[in-house]
PDB file of C-alpha atoms in Angstrom:
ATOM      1  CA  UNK A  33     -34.144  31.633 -15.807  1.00  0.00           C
ATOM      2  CA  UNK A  34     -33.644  35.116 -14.513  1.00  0.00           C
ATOM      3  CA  UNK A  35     -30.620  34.217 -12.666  1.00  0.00           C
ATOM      4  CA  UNK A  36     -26.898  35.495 -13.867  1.00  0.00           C
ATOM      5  CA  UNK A  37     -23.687  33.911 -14.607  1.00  0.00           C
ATOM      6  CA  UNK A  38     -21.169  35.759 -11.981  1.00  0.00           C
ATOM      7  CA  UNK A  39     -18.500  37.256 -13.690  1.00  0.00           C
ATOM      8  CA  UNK A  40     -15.673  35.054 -12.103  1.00  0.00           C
ATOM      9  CA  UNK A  41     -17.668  31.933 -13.330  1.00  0.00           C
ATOM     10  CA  UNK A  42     -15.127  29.317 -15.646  1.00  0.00           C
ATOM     11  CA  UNK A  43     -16.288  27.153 -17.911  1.00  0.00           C
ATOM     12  CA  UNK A  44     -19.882  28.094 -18.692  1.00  0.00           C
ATOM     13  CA  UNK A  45     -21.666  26.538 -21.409  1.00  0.00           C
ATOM     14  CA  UNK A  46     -25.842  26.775 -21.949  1.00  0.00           C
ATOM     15  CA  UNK A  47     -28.092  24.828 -24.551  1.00  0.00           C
ATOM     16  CA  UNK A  48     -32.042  25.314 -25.525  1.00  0.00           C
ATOM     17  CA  UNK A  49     -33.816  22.330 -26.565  1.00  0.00           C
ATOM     18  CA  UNK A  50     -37.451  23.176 -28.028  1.00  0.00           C
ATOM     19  CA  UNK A  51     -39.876  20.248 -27.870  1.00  0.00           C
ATOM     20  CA  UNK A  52     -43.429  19.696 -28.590  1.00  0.00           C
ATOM     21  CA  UNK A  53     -44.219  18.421 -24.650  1.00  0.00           C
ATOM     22  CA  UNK A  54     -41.724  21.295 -23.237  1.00  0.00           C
ATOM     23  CA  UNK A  55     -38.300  23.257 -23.960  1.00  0.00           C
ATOM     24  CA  UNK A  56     -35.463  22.817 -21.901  1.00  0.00           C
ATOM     25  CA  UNK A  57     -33.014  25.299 -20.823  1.00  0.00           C
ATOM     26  CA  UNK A  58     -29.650  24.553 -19.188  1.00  0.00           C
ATOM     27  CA  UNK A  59     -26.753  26.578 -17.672  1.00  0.00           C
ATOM     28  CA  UNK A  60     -23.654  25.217 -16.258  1.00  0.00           C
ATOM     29  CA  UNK A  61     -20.320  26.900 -14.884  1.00  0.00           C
ATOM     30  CA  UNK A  62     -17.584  26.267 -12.324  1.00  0.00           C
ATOM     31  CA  UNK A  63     -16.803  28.689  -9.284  1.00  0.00           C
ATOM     32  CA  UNK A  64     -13.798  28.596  -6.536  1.00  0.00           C
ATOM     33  CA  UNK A  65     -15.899  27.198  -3.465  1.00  0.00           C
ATOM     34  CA  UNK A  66     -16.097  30.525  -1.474  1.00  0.00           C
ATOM     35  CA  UNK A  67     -17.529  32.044  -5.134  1.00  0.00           C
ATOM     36  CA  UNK A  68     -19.957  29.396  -5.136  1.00  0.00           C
ATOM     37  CA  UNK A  69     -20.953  29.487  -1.563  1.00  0.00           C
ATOM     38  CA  UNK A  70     -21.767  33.229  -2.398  1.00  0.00           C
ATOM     39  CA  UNK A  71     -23.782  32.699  -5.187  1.00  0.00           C
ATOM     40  CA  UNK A  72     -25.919  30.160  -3.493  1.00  0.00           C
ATOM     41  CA  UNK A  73     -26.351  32.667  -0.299  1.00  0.00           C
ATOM     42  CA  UNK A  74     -27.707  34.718  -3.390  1.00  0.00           C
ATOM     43  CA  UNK A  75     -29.800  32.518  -4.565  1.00  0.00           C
ATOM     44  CA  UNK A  76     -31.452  29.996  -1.907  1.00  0.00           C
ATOM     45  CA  UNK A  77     -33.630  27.767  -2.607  1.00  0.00           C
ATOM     46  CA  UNK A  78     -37.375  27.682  -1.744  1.00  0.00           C
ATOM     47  CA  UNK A  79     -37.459  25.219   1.248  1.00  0.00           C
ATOM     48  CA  UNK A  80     -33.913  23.646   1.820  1.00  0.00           C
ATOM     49  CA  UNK A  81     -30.833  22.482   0.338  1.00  0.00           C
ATOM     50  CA  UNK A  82     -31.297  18.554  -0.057  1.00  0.00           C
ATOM     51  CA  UNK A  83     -28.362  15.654  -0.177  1.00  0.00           C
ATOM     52  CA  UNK A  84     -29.097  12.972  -2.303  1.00  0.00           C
ATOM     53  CA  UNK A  85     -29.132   9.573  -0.568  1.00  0.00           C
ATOM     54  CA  UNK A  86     -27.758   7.632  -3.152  1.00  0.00           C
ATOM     55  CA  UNK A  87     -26.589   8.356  -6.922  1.00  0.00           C
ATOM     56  CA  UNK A  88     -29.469   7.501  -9.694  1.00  0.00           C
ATOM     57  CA  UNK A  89     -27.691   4.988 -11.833  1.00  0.00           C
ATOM     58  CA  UNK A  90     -30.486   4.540 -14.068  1.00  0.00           C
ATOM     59  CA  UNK A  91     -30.951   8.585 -15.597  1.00  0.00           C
ATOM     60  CA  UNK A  92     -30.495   9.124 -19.069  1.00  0.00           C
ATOM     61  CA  UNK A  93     -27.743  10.546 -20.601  1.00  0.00           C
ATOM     62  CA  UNK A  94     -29.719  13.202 -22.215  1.00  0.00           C
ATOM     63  CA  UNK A  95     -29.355  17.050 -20.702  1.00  0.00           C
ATOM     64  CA  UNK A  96     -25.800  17.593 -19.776  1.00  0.00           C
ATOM     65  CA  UNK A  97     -23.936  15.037 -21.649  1.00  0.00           C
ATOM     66  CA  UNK A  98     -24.795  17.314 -24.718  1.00  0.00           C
ATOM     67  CA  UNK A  99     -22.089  19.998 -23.014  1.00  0.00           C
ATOM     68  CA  UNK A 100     -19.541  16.931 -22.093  1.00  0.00           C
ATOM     69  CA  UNK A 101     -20.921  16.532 -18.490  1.00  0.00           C
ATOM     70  CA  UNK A 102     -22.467  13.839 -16.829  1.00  0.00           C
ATOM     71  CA  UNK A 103     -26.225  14.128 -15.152  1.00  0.00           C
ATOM     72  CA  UNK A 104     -26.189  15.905 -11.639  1.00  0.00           C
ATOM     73  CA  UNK A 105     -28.266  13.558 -10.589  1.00  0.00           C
ATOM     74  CA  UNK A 106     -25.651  10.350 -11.449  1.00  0.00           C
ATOM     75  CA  UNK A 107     -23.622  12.201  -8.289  1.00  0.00           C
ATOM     76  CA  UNK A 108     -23.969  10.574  -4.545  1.00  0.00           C
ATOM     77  CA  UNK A 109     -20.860  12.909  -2.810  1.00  0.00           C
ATOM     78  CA  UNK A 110     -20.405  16.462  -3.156  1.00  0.00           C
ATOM     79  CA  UNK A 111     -23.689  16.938  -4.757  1.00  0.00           C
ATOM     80  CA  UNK A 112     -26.475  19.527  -3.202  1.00  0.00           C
ATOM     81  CA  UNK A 113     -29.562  20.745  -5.004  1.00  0.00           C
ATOM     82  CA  UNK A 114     -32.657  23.146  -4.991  1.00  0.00           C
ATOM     83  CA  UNK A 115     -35.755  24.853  -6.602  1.00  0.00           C
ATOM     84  CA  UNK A 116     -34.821  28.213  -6.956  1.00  0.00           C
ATOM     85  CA  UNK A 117     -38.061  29.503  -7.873  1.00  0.00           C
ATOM     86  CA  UNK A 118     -38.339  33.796  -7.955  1.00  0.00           C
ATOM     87  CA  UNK A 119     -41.540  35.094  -6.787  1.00  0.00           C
ATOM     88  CA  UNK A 120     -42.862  31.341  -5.646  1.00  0.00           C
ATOM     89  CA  UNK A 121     -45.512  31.762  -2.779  1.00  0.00           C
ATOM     90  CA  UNK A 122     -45.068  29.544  -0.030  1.00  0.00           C
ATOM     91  CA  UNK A 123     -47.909  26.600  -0.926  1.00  0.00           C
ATOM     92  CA  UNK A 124     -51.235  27.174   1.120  1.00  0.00           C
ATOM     93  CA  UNK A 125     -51.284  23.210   1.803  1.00  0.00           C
ATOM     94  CA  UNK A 126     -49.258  21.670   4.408  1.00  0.00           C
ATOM     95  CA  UNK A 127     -47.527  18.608   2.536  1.00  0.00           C
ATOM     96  CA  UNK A 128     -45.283  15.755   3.848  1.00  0.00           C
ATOM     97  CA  UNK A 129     -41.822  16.369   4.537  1.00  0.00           C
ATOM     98  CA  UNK A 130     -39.569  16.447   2.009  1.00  0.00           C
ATOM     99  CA  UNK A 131     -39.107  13.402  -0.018  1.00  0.00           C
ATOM    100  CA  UNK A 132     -42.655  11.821   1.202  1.00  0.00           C
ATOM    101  CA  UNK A 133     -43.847   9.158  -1.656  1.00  0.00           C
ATOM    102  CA  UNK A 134     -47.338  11.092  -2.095  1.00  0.00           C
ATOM    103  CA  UNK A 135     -45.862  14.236  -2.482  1.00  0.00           C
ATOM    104  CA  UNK A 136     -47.184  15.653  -5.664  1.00  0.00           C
ATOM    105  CA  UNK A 137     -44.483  17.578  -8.528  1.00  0.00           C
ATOM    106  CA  UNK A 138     -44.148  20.977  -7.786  1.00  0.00           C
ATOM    107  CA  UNK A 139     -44.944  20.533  -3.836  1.00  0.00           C
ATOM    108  CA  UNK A 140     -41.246  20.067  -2.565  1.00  0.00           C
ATOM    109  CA  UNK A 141     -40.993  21.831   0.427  1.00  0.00           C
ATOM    110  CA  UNK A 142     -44.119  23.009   0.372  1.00  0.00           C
ATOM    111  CA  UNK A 143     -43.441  25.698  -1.941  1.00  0.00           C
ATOM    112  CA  UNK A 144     -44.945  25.888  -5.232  1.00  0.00           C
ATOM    113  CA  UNK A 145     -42.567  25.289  -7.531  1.00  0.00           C
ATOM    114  CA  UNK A 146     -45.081  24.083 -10.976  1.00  0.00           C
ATOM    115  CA  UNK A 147     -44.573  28.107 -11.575  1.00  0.00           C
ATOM    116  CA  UNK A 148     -42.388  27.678 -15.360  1.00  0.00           C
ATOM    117  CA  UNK A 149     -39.774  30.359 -13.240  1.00  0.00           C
ATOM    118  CA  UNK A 150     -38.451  28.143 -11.147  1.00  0.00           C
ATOM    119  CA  UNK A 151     -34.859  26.572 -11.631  1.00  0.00           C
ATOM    120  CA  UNK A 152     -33.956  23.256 -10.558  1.00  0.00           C
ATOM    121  CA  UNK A 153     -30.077  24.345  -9.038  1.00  0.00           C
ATOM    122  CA  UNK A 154     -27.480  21.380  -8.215  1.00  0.00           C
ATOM    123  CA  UNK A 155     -24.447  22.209  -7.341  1.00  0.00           C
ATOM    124  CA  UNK A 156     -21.710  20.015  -7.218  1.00  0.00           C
ATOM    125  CA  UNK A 157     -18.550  20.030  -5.201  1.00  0.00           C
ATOM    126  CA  UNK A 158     -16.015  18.019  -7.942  1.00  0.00           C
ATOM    127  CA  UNK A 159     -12.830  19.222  -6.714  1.00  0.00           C
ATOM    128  CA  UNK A 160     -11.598  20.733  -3.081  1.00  0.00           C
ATOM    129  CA  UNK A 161     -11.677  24.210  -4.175  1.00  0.00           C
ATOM    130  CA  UNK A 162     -14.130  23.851  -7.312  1.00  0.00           C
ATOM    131  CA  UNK A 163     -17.955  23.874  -8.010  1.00  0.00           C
ATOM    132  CA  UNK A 164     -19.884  23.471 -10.894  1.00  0.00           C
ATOM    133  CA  UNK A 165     -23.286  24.889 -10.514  1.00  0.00           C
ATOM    134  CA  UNK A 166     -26.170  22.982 -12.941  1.00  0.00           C
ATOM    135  CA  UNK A 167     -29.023  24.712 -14.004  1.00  0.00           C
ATOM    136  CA  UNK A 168     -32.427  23.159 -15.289  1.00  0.00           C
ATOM    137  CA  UNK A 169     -35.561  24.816 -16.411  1.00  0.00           C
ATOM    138  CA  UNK A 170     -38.552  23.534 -18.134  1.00  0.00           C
ATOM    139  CA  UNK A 171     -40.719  25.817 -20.151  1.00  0.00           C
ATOM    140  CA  UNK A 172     -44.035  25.873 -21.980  1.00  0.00           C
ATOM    141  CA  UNK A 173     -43.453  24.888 -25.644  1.00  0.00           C
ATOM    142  CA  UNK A 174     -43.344  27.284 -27.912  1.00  0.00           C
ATOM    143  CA  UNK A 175     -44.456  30.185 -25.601  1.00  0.00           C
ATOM    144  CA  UNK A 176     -41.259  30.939 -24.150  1.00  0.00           C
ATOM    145  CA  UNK A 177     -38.101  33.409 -25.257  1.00  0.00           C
ATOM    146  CA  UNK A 178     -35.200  32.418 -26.157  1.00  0.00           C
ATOM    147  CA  UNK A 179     -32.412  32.787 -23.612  1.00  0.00           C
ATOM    148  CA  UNK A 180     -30.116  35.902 -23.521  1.00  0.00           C
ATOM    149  CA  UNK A 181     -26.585  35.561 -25.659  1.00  0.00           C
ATOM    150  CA  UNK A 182     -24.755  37.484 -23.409  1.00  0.00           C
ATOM    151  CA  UNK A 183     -22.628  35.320 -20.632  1.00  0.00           C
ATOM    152  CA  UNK A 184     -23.096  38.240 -18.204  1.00  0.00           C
ATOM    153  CA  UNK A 185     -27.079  38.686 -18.773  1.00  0.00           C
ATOM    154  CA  UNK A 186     -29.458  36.747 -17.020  1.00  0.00           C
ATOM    155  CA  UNK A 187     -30.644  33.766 -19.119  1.00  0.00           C
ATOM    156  CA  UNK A 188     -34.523  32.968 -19.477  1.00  0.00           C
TER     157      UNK A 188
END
């Protein structure tokens, strides 16, 4: 994922699931909310931080709830989210806005984020001074390593 837990993070937990369509990696930790505002000035996302406009009641309980959590996406208030993509090149296309119905995957923003580095980031505001940051990343079956052991290294 290329992107490191902080050292002040609480709570982090991570999980690899290897498929035969694609693996899934995910991160999750909690940060005060001036840690977390930090980290996300650190890492930005490519385009803009979006709001969701209403919580998705019908996600499956799949990624998260394996580490005790509910989905990110279950969450109307609190709740921001992002591609973080490293080395993405802004898309030579000019697409919709953001959230357009014929926008194809990996368009958002009109970045291209199809590249297998890029992160999708949520971060959720659950308490007044806490946030748990989410981490998801899809990868080629198979093809990709294993994520570092080390809370302190970057994972991916």
């Amino acid at each position: 994922m290329d992107l490191a837990i902080p050292p002040t993070a609480q709570s982090p937990q991570a999980a690899y699931e290897v498929t035969s369509r694609f693996d899934t990696g995910l991160l999750t930790f909690t940060l005060t909310r001036p840690e977390a505002e930090a980290y996300l000035a650190e890492n930005p996302p490519q385009g803009k931080w979006l709001e969701p406009t209403a919580a998705q009641t019908d996600v499956p309980a799949h990624d998260f709830t394996h580490l005790g959590l509910p989905e990110p996406e279950t969450f109307k208030k609190g709740l921001r989210y992002g591609y973080i993509c490293p080395g993405a090149a802004k898309a030579t296309a000019s697409p919709e806005p953001s959230g357009a119905p014929d926008m194809p995957y990996g368009m958002e923003d009109g970045f291209d984020t199809s590249d297998e580095q890029c992160v999708r980031l949520y971060a959720h505001e659950y308490a007044p001074q806490r946030t748990r940051i989410y981490l998801r990343a899809h990868f080629d079956p198979g093809i990709s390593s294993l994520p570092a052991t080390s809370p302190s290294a970057p994972v991916g």
